[in-house]
Amino acid sequence: MKRVLTFIVTACILSGCSSIAVLNPKGTAGEKQLDLLLLSLLLMGIVLAVVFTLFVRFLIKYREKPGEENEFPIQTAGNKKLEISWIVVPFIIIIVLAIPTFATTYELDEPYTNDKKPLIIEVTGEQFQWSFYYPEYGITSTDELRLPVNRPISFKLTSNDVIHSFWIPQLGGKRDALPGKENTLRLKALETGTYDGKCAELCGAEHALMTFDTIVENKTNFSKWIENMKDGEKDG
Amino acid sequence: MKKENDHLTKLSIMFVTMIILTLIAFYLVSSDWISTNVLPYVLLFFAVIQVVIQLVLFMDIKEKEGRYRITSVVGGGFIALLTIFFLALLKM
Amino acid sequence: MQAPAEEKLFSDKQAQMNILAFWFLIGAEVVVFGCLFGIYVSVQELTANGPGPKELFNLSEIIISTIVLLSSSFTCALGVYTLKLGKKRMTFIWFLLTISLGIGFVFLEVIEFVAYVGEGATISTSAFLGAFYMLLGTHGAHVIFGVVWISMLLIQLVLFGITKDTAPKLFIASLYWHFIDVIWVFIFTVVYLLGKV
Amino acid sequence: MDSILQYFRTLPSDIILADISLVIITIASTFLLTKYKKWNWLWSWITSTDHKKIGIMYLFVSFLFFLRAGLEALLIRMQLAFPENEFWVFQGERFNQLTSTHGTVMIFLVATPLLIGLMNVIVPLQIGARDVAFPFMNSLSLWLFISGGILINVSFIAGGSPNAGWTTYAPLSLKEFTPGPSNTYYPIGLQVAGLGTIMGAINFIVTIIKMRAPGMKFMRMPLSTWSMLITSVLIVYAFSALAVALLLLTFERLFGTVILSSSAGNPLIWQHLFWIFGHPEVYIIALPAFGIFSDVISTFSKKKLFGYTSMVFAIILIGFLGFMVWVHHMFTVGLNANINVFFALTTMLIAIPTGIKIFNWLFTMRGGSIRFDTPMLYALGFIVTFVMGGVTGVMLGSVPADYQYHDSYFVVAHLHYVIIGATIFGVLSGVYYWWPKMFGKMLNEKLGKWNFWTFVIGFHFTFFPMHIMGLMGMPRRVFTYPEGEGLGWLNFVSTCGAFLMGIGVFIFMLNIYITTRYGKSVQLNDPWMKRGRTLEWTIPSPPPPYNFARTPIVTSGEPLWNAYENRKENIEFEGEYEDIHMPSSSSLPFFMGMAFLIASFGFVFQIWWLATLGMLGVFMTMAIRSFQNKNGYSIPKKNVIYHDKGVGY
């Protein structure tokens, strides 16, 4: 099954869909979400195929032919077996989708244990910028998020004014930044590179411009950046 | 005429019951008679009794077309409870 | 005067439809007050620096207004009872008593609110007080509306007597009044009593 | 004088244009009404309590709102046609106003009232009733809806439109972040319209329960009527929750409560209350459309509806589950995982009754004799579109995946597939289907087909690319997007599609014009070539004011079809002719609506004397109504007989 899905993804990428961020994840959370997306897409593809096949077949076969205008087709009230089948089959499909959904939901909700040494980043949204505070290093950056590759990260999200939503499509799904409340988003970046980050919840006039760059770097470059930032703060 | 007098007696008894329930509830809160863990449920139970008295006796919910009347109120109550439950969860 | 039997008074199809429609309105009102209670419950503890339920409420005053409103519900029931017997005079008296008690209740509530505001507990002091005033205010507005409505019907009762038109109207108003009382039972329990627990 | 000129100079050009067109339209319509001496005619409509006329007015007014919101959609698409585009004035703040009013108007003032209007015409006819249970209240519902609608629409030129999205999330919608009247219009306008909707729903419920023709048991009712019954129940509960949410927002903005503020209260209360209303609303606007499609598919396939009983239970189940899923709009706000999975499950479960309906429709066509008239085309277009929207709905129910879709264009695509696919297709299908019943003329089939194909093809071009845009990371409600993310061509395709849809709507209007002007009267009870199955096709088109000269006695679910099968022209009316009591028309609903409008303006701008004046007007009209006892007039038996025996038409 997984192989088929991988094939679809590969085909998609080859045909130029690599720009579809969600289908091309570079983070742990994003990967799990993609698995679910593909699973649900597959299941729903089956449903669509069945419905459209019946649809087209019935339309062609039972259209009114010339001369039939005054005929009375046989009236059928229903069919127990058929009706039960389209209660049971969708139910099974839903169970198949629900189980991994539940598992992944709890998995993504699970806090990191301390031995995983998660990097904690305190993210604050305000109209219309993001600031990232790294308590481990005591530095703050604005509209630019630097992450070390392959290290678990725990974002602590909050807001200074209205509701924002923190989203880096290629790393993983979003989480709202609520004023007066703290939300947590956990993920791990798996590849170096620059990814777009956005605000996904309408937050005012410049909502569309409330973006940030996410730069995932290897350990040395990340440390270098930390040092630079620290120097910068001292100078400032 | 007897039937009507019966109704009148019933109304009066129920009215007195409601007043008594209210007073008991009031007393329970001002004394430490029941532990505070249980007390809210006792008080809510009293409230529900009073509501049932009002609906059945004063408002004739079971009379003509009672099933529609009951459906309407029970449906509303269901949605109200759902709302209260999830709004109360926000406290956490 | 010959007493019209109950069946005749409410047998009109339109009257029955009105009563049924009113029950669905009650269903809607249940949700309205359910949501208001929901808001209240969820912000109950957000008292900011203002007073909380324990400091604010004085139960012995509340018990008076509770008894006043419960009694009005009883007199209202008696009003419907005499209405069904076709006794115009008694009906008038019972309903008049009902609205007088209703006015008394509103009066007590206004005094209560004025006292709270005097203590600095206004609608914008805290979320708790906001929700409190919203819930109680909506209920109070219902009582006032009921008083005006029943007064209107009493005028009609005097002018036209107990007829196929006035009787169902009074009956529906009585349903409304009992419903207000039902809501008060919950307000009394959830807001005042549980606030003190 | 200078200051006034100065004021106009500061106005953005789009508002000036709106002002000018408003003045022109007012003058032109006044002139035309006077020239053709139509004021009395207009007044007779305004004061009418006939359910058919009220339904038609509902349709007309909400169609006007549809044009407005559709125009906004085109402006939105123009702004988004290219990356980093700057179209006219619609960036930032003004773009937010566009999207917010587009959503608000489409949901509250278009989708809901269009269906209510159509059902207002049809339901009494389908159950064999002479009118609704409360004709006066029916008119009042209409005028409250119009008042609320005027208020929301006029905000654009008087103080600024709502700009916090159609969901108006706090704290953005609070005074602190959006001062001015903009977001005050929203709760007050919708409160008034919502009040009308609740009344309308209660009216439908009582009508359907109490006014069915003799012999029409619940399980013999046509599906349109069934779905309207369940929808009305949903409205009664859901709109009450909305009323509280709106009251709360009003208190926050006008009276200084702090329940929704982030520091002293909790903004999530708004989201809960809004979605407790908001999700059932989706079914409120979908279920009647399902009902219409059931009737249309059955009629144009010449087949009894497959699995009638399971269809009815599916509707009830959808209605019930509809109240249990609202948190799926809030998956990303950080509620705990238990809550999220519970609502994920209920969300997915809704697919089951929906699936039952889809398959029942398909199997209704099986073994039938399908004709492709425009109503049927829309029904078929609906099946394709709605299934696609439905499956993305199940995908959205999967919580972790939803973290990716939430608030992205994927959701925008999904909701338009469902709402346009069901509601707008449903209304168009229903309007084509029942137009001859309402006006006595058939809409032009050729233009109808052009209308269908342009609209549907345009629709898929507009919204299908949005799925991909969402997956590419385009958040909803953005007024611009950077170059180089590959979003440009998708958006451009989408914009082109939107214009094709616009052409479709234009053809529809053209069709109405041509039909009204040049169309021939149908002269038949059942103009769809003896395919009608239910009671509305047993009476003249358009029906007389009292609908049924004699009350029909119903002995099966599809009385007319059974008559046809027995080679009869119409069902047997067995009842006696009698004097028919008709409700008299009344101007009170109109005045009450206007009083609400005045009061609302007072509240929005916090001019308290105006608000008091308006509310006094409201209570005055209510008091007057309370004292009205006997009203209505009688149509004598001999007139009814005269008309019914075929002399009149």
XYZ file of N, CA, C and O in Angstrom, chain D residues 415-470:
224
model
N -15.695 24.306 0.881
C -16.977 24.898 1.283
C -17.759 25.391 0.068
O -18.986 25.307 0.041
N -17.035 25.844 -0.962
C -17.775 26.269 -2.156
C -18.330 25.067 -2.920
O -19.417 25.141 -3.483
N -17.597 23.975 -2.922
C -18.129 22.772 -3.575
C -19.407 22.335 -2.892
O -20.357 21.906 -3.535
N -19.424 22.423 -1.577
C -20.605 21.947 -0.864
C -21.744 22.952 -0.971
O -22.881 22.603 -1.290
N -21.433 24.223 -0.725
C -22.521 25.187 -0.631
C -23.058 25.556 -2.011
O -24.271 25.571 -2.228
N -22.167 25.826 -2.961
C -22.693 26.110 -4.306
C -23.260 24.833 -4.892
O -24.349 24.814 -5.457
N -22.514 23.727 -4.721
C -22.954 22.449 -5.272
C -24.328 22.070 -4.781
O -25.166 21.608 -5.545
N -24.585 22.255 -3.496
C -25.897 21.869 -2.982
C -26.881 23.031 -3.104
O -27.860 22.958 -3.841
N -26.594 24.133 -2.414
C -27.611 25.170 -2.273
C -27.904 25.890 -3.582
O -29.057 25.983 -3.998
N -26.852 26.414 -4.218
C -27.108 27.246 -5.394
C -27.607 26.387 -6.552
O -28.591 26.735 -7.221
N -26.988 25.228 -6.766
C -27.512 24.319 -7.791
C -28.941 23.931 -7.433
O -29.812 23.840 -8.300
N -29.171 23.690 -6.151
C -30.495 23.271 -5.705
C -31.527 24.341 -5.992
O -32.622 24.062 -6.498
N -31.182 25.588 -5.682
C -32.129 26.666 -5.906
C -32.371 26.850 -7.401
O -33.513 27.000 -7.844
N -31.291 26.804 -8.193
C -31.476 26.968 -9.632
C -32.328 25.836 -10.187
O -33.244 26.058 -10.980
N -32.032 24.621 -9.739
C -32.831 23.480 -10.175
C -34.298 23.697 -9.797
O -35.198 23.549 -10.634
N -34.510 24.083 -8.540
C -35.869 24.285 -8.058
C -36.570 25.422 -8.779
O -37.758 25.341 -9.101
N -35.817 26.487 -9.065
C -36.438 27.630 -9.738
C -36.858 27.236 -11.159
O -37.970 27.536 -11.592
N -35.975 26.529 -11.874
C -36.363 26.065 -13.208
C -37.549 25.122 -13.143
O -38.433 25.148 -13.989
N -37.543 24.271 -12.116
C -38.580 23.244 -11.982
C -39.932 23.877 -11.655
O -40.956 23.541 -12.243
N -39.946 24.798 -10.719
C -41.210 25.346 -10.233
C -41.572 26.689 -10.857
O -42.594 27.269 -10.509
N -40.697 27.209 -11.707
C -41.003 28.505 -12.330
C -42.388 28.508 -12.986
O -43.188 29.426 -12.757
N -42.708 27.487 -13.808
C -44.052 27.489 -14.413
C -45.149 27.464 -13.347
O -46.216 28.049 -13.560
N -44.885 26.801 -12.220
C -45.903 26.782 -11.164
C -46.068 28.174 -10.552
O -47.163 28.609 -10.249
N -44.932 28.887 -10.426
C -45.001 30.203 -9.777
C -45.563 31.261 -10.713
O -46.321 32.130 -10.313
N -45.164 31.208 -12.013
C -45.492 32.318 -12.906
C -46.316 31.910 -14.116
O -46.685 32.749 -14.925
N -46.526 30.613 -14.290
C -47.342 30.191 -15.418
C -46.633 30.213 -16.748
O -47.274 30.135 -17.791
N -45.313 30.359 -16.736
C -44.563 30.310 -17.990
C -43.339 29.435 -17.800
O -42.739 29.435 -16.724
N -42.977 28.703 -18.847
C -41.781 27.873 -18.755
C -40.553 28.723 -19.048
O -40.534 29.468 -20.029
N -39.498 28.571 -18.252
C -38.247 29.238 -18.599
C -37.705 28.595 -19.874
O -37.884 27.400 -20.107
N -37.043 29.429 -20.669
C -36.520 28.969 -21.953
C -35.489 27.846 -21.752
O -34.500 28.019 -21.053
N -35.746 26.708 -22.395
C -34.867 25.550 -22.203
C -33.473 25.773 -22.788
O -32.469 25.383 -22.203
N -33.450 26.400 -23.960
C -32.158 26.587 -24.627
C -31.240 27.467 -23.774
O -30.101 27.111 -23.487
N -31.785 28.601 -23.341
C -30.983 29.476 -22.480
C -30.668 28.774 -21.167
O -29.591 28.953 -20.597
N -31.599 27.957 -20.710
C -31.371 27.209 -19.476
C -30.150 26.323 -19.600
O -29.322 26.248 -18.693
N -30.030 25.668 -20.758
C -28.869 24.780 -20.930
C -27.581 25.596 -20.998
O -26.565 25.228 -20.424
N -27.644 26.739 -21.719
C -26.464 27.618 -21.741
C -26.113 28.066 -20.335
O -24.959 28.063 -19.929
N -27.131 28.446 -19.600
C -26.943 28.872 -18.218
C -26.254 27.768 -17.418
O -25.243 27.989 -16.746
N -26.775 26.554 -17.553
C -26.210 25.446 -16.779
C -24.755 25.208 -17.131
O -23.885 25.169 -16.263
N -24.482 25.067 -18.433
C -23.106 24.675 -18.780
C -22.094 25.755 -18.445
O -21.013 25.470 -17.939
N -22.411 27.017 -18.722
C -21.438 28.060 -18.370
C -21.226 28.100 -16.862
O -20.095 28.179 -16.385
N -22.322 27.998 -16.117
C -22.205 28.131 -14.665
C -21.412 26.970 -14.072
O -20.508 27.168 -13.267
N -21.735 25.757 -14.530
C -21.076 24.598 -13.923
C -19.616 24.499 -14.346
O -18.731 24.251 -13.517
N -19.337 24.723 -15.620
C -17.942 24.659 -16.054
C -17.146 25.771 -15.375
O -16.063 25.550 -14.837
N -17.735 26.963 -15.352
C -17.086 28.069 -14.652
C -16.828 27.713 -13.202
O -15.752 27.973 -12.666
N -17.807 27.068 -12.583
C -17.671 26.701 -11.177
C -16.457 25.809 -10.949
O -15.634 26.071 -10.084
N -16.350 24.756 -11.769
C -15.229 23.832 -11.538
C -13.889 24.487 -11.843
O -12.909 24.232 -11.154
N -13.868 25.360 -12.854
C -12.622 26.072 -13.126
C -12.263 27.005 -11.986
O -11.102 27.222 -11.691
N -13.266 27.580 -11.355
C -12.973 28.510 -10.263
C -12.451 27.770 -9.047
O -11.470 28.183 -8.440
N -13.137 26.706 -8.681
C -12.869 26.166 -7.353
C -11.977 24.935 -7.343
O -11.368 24.652 -6.321
N -11.894 24.202 -8.454
C -11.017 23.043 -8.364
C -9.571 23.445 -8.102
O -8.923 22.852 -7.239
N -9.025 24.457 -8.791
C -7.626 24.827 -8.528
C -7.382 25.220 -7.073
O -6.267 25.133 -6.586
N -8.454 25.630 -6.387
C -8.253 26.079 -5.004
C -7.806 24.947 -4.089
O -7.096 25.181 -3.117
N -8.206 23.711 -4.400
C -7.691 22.585 -3.613
C -6.169 22.602 -3.640
O -5.502 22.494 -2.619
N -5.645 22.752 -4.864
C -4.191 22.686 -5.030
C -3.525 23.896 -4.388
O -2.515 23.771 -3.701
N -4.161 25.074 -4.577
C -3.579 26.268 -3.945
C -3.455 26.064 -2.445
O -2.451 26.435 -1.836
N -4.481 25.460 -1.857
C -4.447 25.227 -0.411
C -3.292 24.322 -0.036
O -2.544 24.590 0.904
